[in-house]
Amino acid sequence: QVQLVESGGGLVQAGGSLRLSCAASGRTFSSYSMGWFRQAPGEQREFVAAITWRSSSTNYADSVQGRFTISRDNAKNTLYLQMNSLKPEDTAVYSCAAAKWYSGYDPSRYDYWGQGTQVTVSS
């Protein structure tokens, strides 16, 4: 199994930045593709960004393209999401996820999930 723990969330003003981290333990982290998802109250879980196991490919939701950057450090078993130019509509619980055989937007294809970290952006 893989255990995932997010950190780095908090309260920021619109236009500010946050860096989220996702620490992985258990099985070999470098063998998994990783993704970030978010969920606002009363809304469906939404894809944010994904990265392949060797960081050869990344993709982003249109709503965060150009503002967010997903990256990973396999030596540290850690996934990151750098969030810049934050907007109030970015407010949500952000969760990281790991997939053995998939990289993309569909949350049902991911095998392991963290508990999430709250990001709140004030106007």
mmCIF file of N, CA and C in Angstrom:
data_model
loop_
_atom_site.group_PDB
_atom_site.id
_atom_site.type_symbol
_atom_site.label_atom_id
_atom_site.label_comp_id
_atom_site.label_asym_id
_atom_site.label_seq_id
_atom_site.Cartn_x
_atom_site.Cartn_y
_atom_site.Cartn_z
ATOM 1 N N GLN A 1 0.825 -1.180 0.000
ATOM 2 C CA GLN A 1 0.000 0.000 0.000
ATOM 3 C C GLN A 1 0.872 1.248 0.000
ATOM 4 N N VAL A 2 0.233 2.365 -0.349
ATOM 5 C CA VAL A 2 0.876 3.662 -0.343
ATOM 6 C C VAL A 2 0.077 4.573 0.576
ATOM 7 N N GLN A 3 0.766 5.253 1.467
ATOM 8 C CA GLN A 3 0.149 6.242 2.335
ATOM 9 C C GLN A 3 0.556 7.635 1.875
ATOM 10 N N LEU A 4 -0.415 8.539 1.802
ATOM 11 C CA LEU A 4 -0.193 9.887 1.314
ATOM 12 C C LEU A 4 -0.683 10.890 2.346
ATOM 13 N N VAL A 5 0.141 11.894 2.634
ATOM 14 C CA VAL A 5 -0.204 12.929 3.603
ATOM 15 C C VAL A 5 0.089 14.289 3.001
ATOM 16 N N GLU A 6 -0.952 15.111 2.873
ATOM 17 C CA GLU A 6 -0.807 16.451 2.319
ATOM 18 C C GLU A 6 -0.478 17.456 3.409
ATOM 19 N N SER A 7 0.187 18.529 3.009
ATOM 20 C CA SER A 7 0.465 19.638 3.908
ATOM 21 C C SER A 7 0.648 20.900 3.076
ATOM 22 N N GLY A 8 0.647 22.041 3.748
ATOM 23 C CA GLY A 8 0.920 23.304 3.086
ATOM 24 C C GLY A 8 -0.287 24.171 2.818
ATOM 25 N N GLY A 9 -1.478 23.680 3.109
ATOM 26 C CA GLY A 9 -2.658 24.489 2.915
ATOM 27 C C GLY A 9 -2.736 25.611 3.931
ATOM 28 N N GLY A 10 -3.656 26.535 3.682
ATOM 29 C CA GLY A 10 -3.822 27.649 4.585
ATOM 30 C C GLY A 10 -4.700 28.721 3.994
ATOM 31 N N LEU A 11 -4.667 29.885 4.620
ATOM 32 C CA LEU A 11 -5.452 31.041 4.203
ATOM 33 C C LEU A 11 -4.538 32.060 3.546
ATOM 34 N N VAL A 12 -4.891 32.462 2.334
ATOM 35 C CA VAL A 12 -4.118 33.468 1.609
ATOM 36 C C VAL A 12 -5.063 34.457 0.953
ATOM 37 N N GLN A 13 -4.548 35.627 0.647
ATOM 38 C CA GLN A 13 -5.313 36.617 -0.091
ATOM 39 C C GLN A 13 -5.256 36.336 -1.587
ATOM 40 N N ALA A 14 -6.258 36.790 -2.297
ATOM 41 C CA ALA A 14 -6.263 36.656 -3.748
ATOM 42 C C ALA A 14 -4.985 37.249 -4.335
ATOM 43 N N GLY A 15 -4.410 36.531 -5.287
ATOM 44 C CA GLY A 15 -3.151 36.934 -5.877
ATOM 45 C C GLY A 15 -1.932 36.353 -5.201
ATOM 46 N N GLY A 16 -2.112 35.736 -4.054
ATOM 47 C CA GLY A 16 -1.012 35.149 -3.323
ATOM 48 C C GLY A 16 -0.657 33.763 -3.813
ATOM 49 N N SER A 17 0.279 33.137 -3.099
ATOM 50 C CA SER A 17 0.805 31.834 -3.495
ATOM 51 C C SER A 17 0.848 30.880 -2.320
ATOM 52 N N LEU A 18 0.735 29.600 -2.631
ATOM 53 C CA LEU A 18 0.932 28.523 -1.682
ATOM 54 C C LEU A 18 1.630 27.374 -2.386
ATOM 55 N N ARG A 19 2.394 26.600 -1.636
ATOM 56 C CA ARG A 19 2.957 25.359 -2.142
ATOM 57 C C ARG A 19 2.458 24.204 -1.301
ATOM 58 N N LEU A 20 1.735 23.303 -1.926
ATOM 59 C CA LEU A 20 1.261 22.108 -1.264
ATOM 60 C C LEU A 20 2.271 20.980 -1.443
ATOM 61 N N SER A 21 2.392 20.152 -0.418
ATOM 62 C CA SER A 21 3.249 18.982 -0.474
ATOM 63 C C SER A 21 2.438 17.740 -0.174
ATOM 64 N N CYS A 22 2.856 16.633 -0.736
ATOM 65 C CA CYS A 22 2.234 15.340 -0.500
ATOM 66 C C CYS A 22 3.346 14.340 -0.257
ATOM 67 N N ALA A 23 3.483 13.905 0.978
ATOM 68 C CA ALA A 23 4.519 12.960 1.359
ATOM 69 C C ALA A 23 3.986 11.541 1.247
ATOM 70 N N ALA A 24 4.734 10.689 0.575
ATOM 71 C CA ALA A 24 4.317 9.314 0.334
ATOM 72 C C ALA A 24 5.202 8.340 1.095
ATOM 73 N N SER A 25 4.599 7.268 1.551
ATOM 74 C CA SER A 25 5.331 6.190 2.194
ATOM 75 C C SER A 25 4.652 4.868 1.864
ATOM 76 N N GLY A 26 5.339 3.777 2.146
ATOM 77 C CA GLY A 26 4.798 2.456 1.880
ATOM 78 C C GLY A 26 5.517 1.779 0.728
ATOM 79 N N ARG A 27 4.870 1.743 -0.429
ATOM 80 C CA ARG A 27 5.453 1.143 -1.613
ATOM 81 C C ARG A 27 6.322 2.153 -2.360
ATOM 82 N N THR A 28 6.897 1.719 -3.451
ATOM 83 C CA THR A 28 7.826 2.544 -4.214
ATOM 84 C C THR A 28 7.106 3.713 -4.856
ATOM 85 N N PHE A 29 7.388 4.911 -4.362
ATOM 86 C CA PHE A 29 6.726 6.114 -4.840
ATOM 87 C C PHE A 29 7.008 6.384 -6.302
ATOM 88 N N SER A 30 8.233 6.163 -6.734
ATOM 89 C CA SER A 30 8.634 6.507 -8.085
ATOM 90 C C SER A 30 7.913 5.697 -9.148
ATOM 91 N N SER A 31 7.270 4.605 -8.789
ATOM 92 C CA SER A 31 6.560 3.768 -9.748
ATOM 93 C C SER A 31 5.158 4.260 -10.059
ATOM 94 N N TYR A 32 4.696 5.290 -9.379
ATOM 95 C CA TYR A 32 3.319 5.747 -9.486
ATOM 96 C C TYR A 32 3.216 7.097 -10.174
ATOM 97 N N SER A 33 2.207 7.225 -11.003
ATOM 98 C CA SER A 33 1.788 8.537 -11.450
ATOM 99 C C SER A 33 1.023 9.210 -10.317
ATOM 100 N N MET A 34 1.037 10.530 -10.296
ATOM 101 C CA MET A 34 0.448 11.272 -9.194
ATOM 102 C C MET A 34 -0.470 12.368 -9.715
ATOM 103 N N GLY A 35 -1.447 12.709 -8.905
ATOM 104 C CA GLY A 35 -2.362 13.770 -9.275
ATOM 105 C C GLY A 35 -2.807 14.583 -8.082
ATOM 106 N N TRP A 36 -3.269 15.786 -8.376
ATOM 107 C CA TRP A 36 -3.917 16.647 -7.393
ATOM 108 C C TRP A 36 -5.368 16.857 -7.798
ATOM 109 N N PHE A 37 -6.252 16.779 -6.823
ATOM 110 C CA PHE A 37 -7.673 17.033 -7.010
ATOM 111 C C PHE A 37 -8.137 18.002 -5.934
ATOM 112 N N ARG A 38 -9.281 18.619 -6.170
ATOM 113 C CA ARG A 38 -9.841 19.515 -5.166
ATOM 114 C C ARG A 38 -11.354 19.368 -5.122
ATOM 115 N N GLN A 39 -11.917 19.716 -3.978
ATOM 116 C CA GLN A 39 -13.351 19.628 -3.799
ATOM 117 C C GLN A 39 -13.823 20.769 -2.913
ATOM 118 N N ALA A 40 -14.694 21.595 -3.457
ATOM 119 C CA ALA A 40 -15.317 22.669 -2.707
ATOM 120 C C ALA A 40 -16.609 22.159 -2.077
ATOM 121 N N PRO A 41 -17.086 22.805 -1.011
ATOM 122 C CA PRO A 41 -18.322 22.354 -0.364
ATOM 123 C C PRO A 41 -19.486 22.270 -1.340
ATOM 124 N N GLY A 42 -20.184 21.141 -1.331
ATOM 125 C CA GLY A 42 -21.337 20.953 -2.177
ATOM 126 C C GLY A 42 -21.040 20.695 -3.637
ATOM 127 N N GLU A 43 -19.786 20.513 -3.987
ATOM 128 C CA GLU A 43 -19.405 20.305 -5.376
ATOM 129 C C GLU A 43 -18.692 18.977 -5.553
ATOM 130 N N GLN A 44 -18.597 18.538 -6.805
ATOM 131 C CA GLN A 44 -17.899 17.306 -7.139
ATOM 132 C C GLN A 44 -16.394 17.492 -7.030
ATOM 133 N N ARG A 45 -15.712 16.400 -6.790
ATOM 134 C CA ARG A 45 -14.259 16.436 -6.815
ATOM 135 C C ARG A 45 -13.782 16.790 -8.220
ATOM 136 N N GLU A 46 -12.820 17.684 -8.302
ATOM 137 C CA GLU A 46 -12.370 18.252 -9.563
ATOM 138 C C GLU A 46 -10.892 17.980 -9.777
ATOM 139 N N PHE A 47 -10.545 17.562 -10.969
ATOM 140 C CA PHE A 47 -9.152 17.371 -11.337
ATOM 141 C C PHE A 47 -8.420 18.696 -11.378
ATOM 142 N N VAL A 48 -7.194 18.705 -10.875
ATOM 143 C CA VAL A 48 -6.360 19.898 -10.887
ATOM 144 C C VAL A 48 -5.136 19.710 -11.779
ATOM 145 N N ALA A 49 -4.349 18.657 -11.507
ATOM 146 C CA ALA A 49 -3.111 18.441 -12.245
ATOM 147 C C ALA A 49 -2.651 17.012 -12.058
ATOM 148 N N ALA A 50 -1.855 16.514 -13.015
ATOM 149 C CA ALA A 50 -1.300 15.172 -12.936
ATOM 150 C C ALA A 50 0.111 15.164 -13.493
ATOM 151 N N ILE A 51 0.897 14.184 -13.047
ATOM 152 C CA ILE A 51 2.273 14.043 -13.490
ATOM 153 C C ILE A 51 2.611 12.565 -13.577
ATOM 154 N N THR A 52 3.336 12.173 -14.616
ATOM 155 C CA THR A 52 3.710 10.781 -14.796
ATOM 156 C C THR A 52 4.862 10.403 -13.879
ATOM 157 N N TRP A 53 5.172 9.110 -13.830
ATOM 158 C CA TRP A 53 6.105 8.612 -12.824
ATOM 159 C C TRP A 53 7.527 9.101 -13.013
ATOM 160 N N ARG A 54 7.901 9.442 -14.240
ATOM 161 C CA ARG A 54 9.230 9.990 -14.501
ATOM 162 C C ARG A 54 9.191 11.485 -14.804
ATOM 163 N N SER A 55 8.073 12.124 -14.525
ATOM 164 C CA SER A 55 7.880 13.553 -14.778
ATOM 165 C C SER A 55 8.036 13.905 -16.250
ATOM 166 N N SER A 56 7.810 12.931 -17.118
ATOM 167 C CA SER A 56 7.932 13.179 -18.547
ATOM 168 C C SER A 56 6.734 13.915 -19.120
ATOM 169 N N SER A 57 5.625 13.915 -18.408
ATOM 170 C CA SER A 57 4.415 14.550 -18.898
ATOM 171 C C SER A 57 3.607 15.093 -17.731
ATOM 172 N N THR A 58 3.058 16.271 -17.924
ATOM 173 C CA THR A 58 2.138 16.862 -16.961
ATOM 174 C C THR A 58 0.908 17.360 -17.685
ATOM 175 N N ASN A 59 -0.199 17.427 -16.979
ATOM 176 C CA ASN A 59 -1.378 18.078 -17.536
ATOM 177 C C ASN A 59 -2.149 18.779 -16.428
ATOM 178 N N TYR A 60 -2.947 19.759 -16.838
ATOM 179 C CA TYR A 60 -3.601 20.651 -15.905
ATOM 180 C C TYR A 60 -5.040 20.905 -16.326
ATOM 181 N N ALA A 61 -5.871 21.138 -15.338
ATOM 182 C CA ALA A 61 -7.200 21.639 -15.625
ATOM 183 C C ALA A 61 -7.099 23.023 -16.238
ATOM 184 N N ASP A 62 -8.028 23.325 -17.127
ATOM 185 C CA ASP A 62 -8.007 24.624 -17.780
ATOM 186 C C ASP A 62 -8.092 25.771 -16.769
ATOM 187 N N SER A 63 -8.780 25.541 -15.670
ATOM 188 C CA SER A 63 -8.982 26.581 -14.678
ATOM 189 C C SER A 63 -7.706 26.973 -13.941
ATOM 190 N N VAL A 64 -6.682 26.110 -13.967
ATOM 191 C CA VAL A 64 -5.436 26.408 -13.261
ATOM 192 C C VAL A 64 -4.242 26.520 -14.197
ATOM 193 N N GLN A 65 -4.436 26.268 -15.470
ATOM 194 C CA GLN A 65 -3.343 26.324 -16.440
ATOM 195 C C GLN A 65 -2.655 27.682 -16.395
ATOM 196 N N GLY A 66 -1.339 27.651 -16.296
ATOM 197 C CA GLY A 66 -0.561 28.876 -16.250
ATOM 198 C C GLY A 66 -0.375 29.447 -14.866
ATOM 199 N N ARG A 67 -1.122 28.956 -13.889
ATOM 200 C CA ARG A 67 -1.008 29.440 -12.520
ATOM 201 C C ARG A 67 -0.428 28.400 -11.566
ATOM 202 N N PHE A 68 -0.748 27.134 -11.800
ATOM 203 C CA PHE A 68 -0.296 26.053 -10.930
ATOM 204 C C PHE A 68 0.773 25.233 -11.635
ATOM 205 N N THR A 69 1.692 24.666 -10.859
ATOM 206 C CA THR A 69 2.725 23.790 -11.385
ATOM 207 C C THR A 69 2.830 22.548 -10.514
ATOM 208 N N ILE A 70 2.685 21.384 -11.130
ATOM 209 C CA ILE A 70 2.852 20.129 -10.419
ATOM 210 C C ILE A 70 4.273 19.617 -10.646
ATOM 211 N N SER A 71 4.878 19.082 -9.611
ATOM 212 C CA SER A 71 6.214 18.521 -9.719
ATOM 213 C C SER A 71 6.373 17.417 -8.684
ATOM 214 N N ARG A 72 7.436 16.645 -8.822
ATOM 215 C CA ARG A 72 7.696 15.584 -7.859
ATOM 216 C C ARG A 72 9.190 15.428 -7.660
ATOM 217 N N ASP A 73 9.552 14.978 -6.476
ATOM 218 C CA ASP A 73 10.923 14.649 -6.138
ATOM 219 C C ASP A 73 10.894 13.208 -5.657
ATOM 220 N N ASN A 74 11.222 12.293 -6.549
ATOM 221 C CA ASN A 74 11.127 10.879 -6.214
ATOM 222 C C ASN A 74 12.121 10.472 -5.126
ATOM 223 N N ALA A 75 13.271 11.141 -5.067
ATOM 224 C CA ALA A 75 14.245 10.840 -4.028
ATOM 225 C C ALA A 75 13.708 11.164 -2.642
ATOM 226 N N LYS A 76 12.804 12.135 -2.559
ATOM 227 C CA LYS A 76 12.193 12.518 -1.291
ATOM 228 C C LYS A 76 10.799 11.945 -1.109
ATOM 229 N N ASN A 77 10.324 11.175 -2.080
ATOM 230 C CA ASN A 77 8.973 10.604 -2.038
ATOM 231 C C ASN A 77 7.918 11.688 -1.809
ATOM 232 N N THR A 78 8.059 12.786 -2.521
ATOM 233 C CA THR A 78 7.190 13.929 -2.290
ATOM 234 C C THR A 78 6.677 14.516 -3.599
ATOM 235 N N LEU A 79 5.407 14.835 -3.609
ATOM 236 C CA LEU A 79 4.730 15.510 -4.703
ATOM 237 C C LEU A 79 4.431 16.940 -4.275
ATOM 238 N N TYR A 80 4.497 17.878 -5.226
ATOM 239 C CA TYR A 80 4.264 19.279 -4.920
ATOM 240 C C TYR A 80 3.225 19.872 -5.860
ATOM 241 N N LEU A 81 2.568 20.898 -5.379
ATOM 242 C CA LEU A 81 1.720 21.729 -6.218
ATOM 243 C C LEU A 81 1.999 23.181 -5.858
ATOM 244 N N GLN A 82 2.684 23.881 -6.745
ATOM 245 C CA GLN A 82 2.932 25.299 -6.564
ATOM 246 C C GLN A 82 1.762 26.066 -7.138
ATOM 247 N N MET A 83 1.111 26.862 -6.316
ATOM 248 C CA MET A 83 -0.081 27.592 -6.707
ATOM 249 C C MET A 83 0.208 29.084 -6.626
ATOM 250 N N ASN A 84 0.151 29.745 -7.761
ATOM 251 C CA ASN A 84 0.373 31.180 -7.844
ATOM 252 C C ASN A 84 -0.884 31.877 -8.335
ATOM 253 N N SER A 85 -0.928 33.176 -8.135
ATOM 254 C CA SER A 85 -2.063 33.990 -8.584
ATOM 255 C C SER A 85 -3.384 33.389 -8.148
ATOM 256 N N LEU A 86 -3.468 33.043 -6.890
ATOM 257 C CA LEU A 86 -4.651 32.357 -6.376
ATOM 258 C C LEU A 86 -5.884 33.241 -6.445
ATOM 259 N N LYS A 87 -7.012 32.592 -6.713
ATOM 260 C CA LYS A 87 -8.300 33.252 -6.828
ATOM 261 C C LYS A 87 -9.252 32.688 -5.782
ATOM 262 N N PRO A 88 -10.266 33.448 -5.387
ATOM 263 C CA PRO A 88 -11.232 32.914 -4.427
ATOM 264 C C PRO A 88 -11.868 31.598 -4.874
ATOM 265 N N GLU A 89 -12.063 31.404 -6.161
ATOM 266 C CA GLU A 89 -12.649 30.172 -6.659
ATOM 267 C C GLU A 89 -11.722 28.967 -6.544
ATOM 268 N N ASP A 90 -10.466 29.185 -6.155
ATOM 269 C CA ASP A 90 -9.555 28.083 -5.872
ATOM 270 C C ASP A 90 -9.776 27.489 -4.487
ATOM 271 N N THR A 91 -10.610 28.116 -3.683
ATOM 272 C CA THR A 91 -10.877 27.632 -2.338
ATOM 273 C C THR A 91 -11.479 26.231 -2.378
ATOM 274 N N ALA A 92 -10.839 25.287 -1.698
ATOM 275 C CA ALA A 92 -11.276 23.895 -1.706
ATOM 276 C C ALA A 92 -10.363 23.086 -0.798
ATOM 277 N N VAL A 93 -10.755 21.841 -0.568
ATOM 278 C CA VAL A 93 -9.861 20.860 0.024
ATOM 279 C C VAL A 93 -9.086 20.195 -1.100
ATOM 280 N N TYR A 94 -7.778 20.250 -1.012
ATOM 281 C CA TYR A 94 -6.908 19.686 -2.039
ATOM 282 C C TYR A 94 -6.363 18.346 -1.575
ATOM 283 N N SER A 95 -6.488 17.333 -2.423
ATOM 284 C CA SER A 95 -6.031 15.993 -2.114
ATOM 285 C C SER A 95 -5.058 15.510 -3.171
ATOM 286 N N CYS A 96 -4.064 14.761 -2.748
ATOM 287 C CA CYS A 96 -3.178 14.108 -3.700
ATOM 288 C C CYS A 96 -3.582 12.652 -3.849
ATOM 289 N N ALA A 97 -3.218 12.068 -4.983
ATOM 290 C CA ALA A 97 -3.590 10.698 -5.288
ATOM 291 C C ALA A 97 -2.479 10.036 -6.092
ATOM 292 N N ALA A 98 -2.402 8.710 -5.998
ATOM 293 C CA ALA A 98 -1.400 7.920 -6.699
ATOM 294 C C ALA A 98 -2.075 6.843 -7.528
ATOM 295 N N ALA A 99 -1.530 6.612 -8.710
ATOM 296 C CA ALA A 99 -2.053 5.594 -9.616
ATOM 297 C C ALA A 99 -0.910 4.786 -10.192
ATOM 298 N N LYS A 100 -1.092 3.457 -10.196
ATOM 299 C CA LYS A 100 -0.040 2.588 -10.714
ATOM 300 C C LYS A 100 -0.011 2.572 -12.231
ATOM 301 N N TRP A 101 -1.172 2.574 -12.858
ATOM 302 C CA TRP A 101 -1.274 2.370 -14.301
ATOM 303 C C TRP A 101 -2.024 3.479 -15.030
ATOM 304 N N TYR A 102 -2.144 4.640 -14.408
ATOM 305 C CA TYR A 102 -2.955 5.696 -15.000
ATOM 306 C C TYR A 102 -2.404 7.055 -14.638
ATOM 307 N N SER A 103 -2.551 7.983 -15.569
ATOM 308 C CA SER A 103 -2.231 9.380 -15.297
ATOM 309 C C SER A 103 -3.225 10.238 -16.061
ATOM 310 N N GLY A 104 -4.036 10.982 -15.324
ATOM 311 C CA GLY A 104 -5.024 11.812 -15.989
ATOM 312 C C GLY A 104 -6.052 12.359 -15.035
ATOM 313 N N TYR A 105 -7.189 12.729 -15.598
ATOM 314 C CA TYR A 105 -8.181 13.512 -14.884
ATOM 315 C C TYR A 105 -9.204 12.701 -14.113
ATOM 316 N N ASP A 106 -9.332 11.406 -14.390
ATOM 317 C CA ASP A 106 -10.403 10.589 -13.823
ATOM 318 C C ASP A 106 -10.042 10.119 -12.417
ATOM 319 N N PRO A 107 -10.709 10.617 -11.383
ATOM 320 C CA PRO A 107 -10.337 10.216 -10.016
ATOM 321 C C PRO A 107 -10.574 8.742 -9.730
ATOM 322 N N SER A 108 -11.501 8.096 -10.443
ATOM 323 C CA SER A 108 -11.782 6.690 -10.198
ATOM 324 C C SER A 108 -10.631 5.780 -10.598
ATOM 325 N N ARG A 109 -9.701 6.263 -11.379
ATOM 326 C CA ARG A 109 -8.557 5.469 -11.823
ATOM 327 C C ARG A 109 -7.388 5.495 -10.841
ATOM 328 N N TYR A 110 -7.465 6.326 -9.819
ATOM 329 C CA TYR A 110 -6.378 6.434 -8.848
ATOM 330 C C TYR A 110 -6.562 5.427 -7.720
ATOM 331 N N ASP A 111 -5.460 4.887 -7.242
ATOM 332 C CA ASP A 111 -5.484 3.780 -6.295
ATOM 333 C C ASP A 111 -5.392 4.213 -4.835
ATOM 334 N N TYR A 112 -4.714 5.314 -4.569
ATOM 335 C CA TYR A 112 -4.478 5.768 -3.203
ATOM 336 C C TYR A 112 -4.729 7.254 -3.091
ATOM 337 N N TRP A 113 -5.249 7.653 -1.937
ATOM 338 C CA TRP A 113 -5.612 9.046 -1.690
ATOM 339 C C TRP A 113 -5.136 9.514 -0.328
ATOM 340 N N GLY A 114 -4.755 10.785 -0.264
ATOM 341 C CA GLY A 114 -4.515 11.417 1.007
ATOM 342 C C GLY A 114 -5.800 11.975 1.591
ATOM 343 N N GLN A 115 -5.718 12.518 2.799
ATOM 344 C CA GLN A 115 -6.894 13.036 3.487
ATOM 345 C C GLN A 115 -7.253 14.458 3.091
ATOM 346 N N GLY A 116 -6.342 15.166 2.471
ATOM 347 C CA GLY A 116 -6.626 16.500 1.987
ATOM 348 C C GLY A 116 -6.123 17.596 2.901
ATOM 349 N N THR A 117 -5.927 18.769 2.318
ATOM 350 C CA THR A 117 -5.529 19.959 3.058
ATOM 351 C C THR A 117 -6.344 21.139 2.554
ATOM 352 N N GLN A 118 -6.805 21.972 3.474
ATOM 353 C CA GLN A 118 -7.695 23.074 3.130
ATOM 354 C C GLN A 118 -6.916 24.256 2.583
ATOM 355 N N VAL A 119 -7.382 24.776 1.459
ATOM 356 C CA VAL A 119 -6.873 26.016 0.887
ATOM 357 C C VAL A 119 -8.020 27.009 0.828
ATOM 358 N N THR A 120 -7.837 28.162 1.442
ATOM 359 C CA THR A 120 -8.845 29.208 1.438
ATOM 360 C C THR A 120 -8.236 30.487 0.898
ATOM 361 N N VAL A 121 -8.869 31.051 -0.112
ATOM 362 C CA VAL A 121 -8.384 32.270 -0.758
ATOM 363 C C VAL A 121 -9.422 33.359 -0.538
ATOM 364 N N SER A 122 -9.029 34.422 0.120
ATOM 365 C CA SER A 122 -9.931 35.529 0.412
ATOM 366 C C SER A 122 -9.804 36.608 -0.650
ATOM 367 N N SER A 123 -10.895 37.323 -0.885
ATOM 368 C CA SER A 123 -10.905 38.379 -1.884
ATOM 369 C C SER A 123 -10.469 39.704 -1.291
#
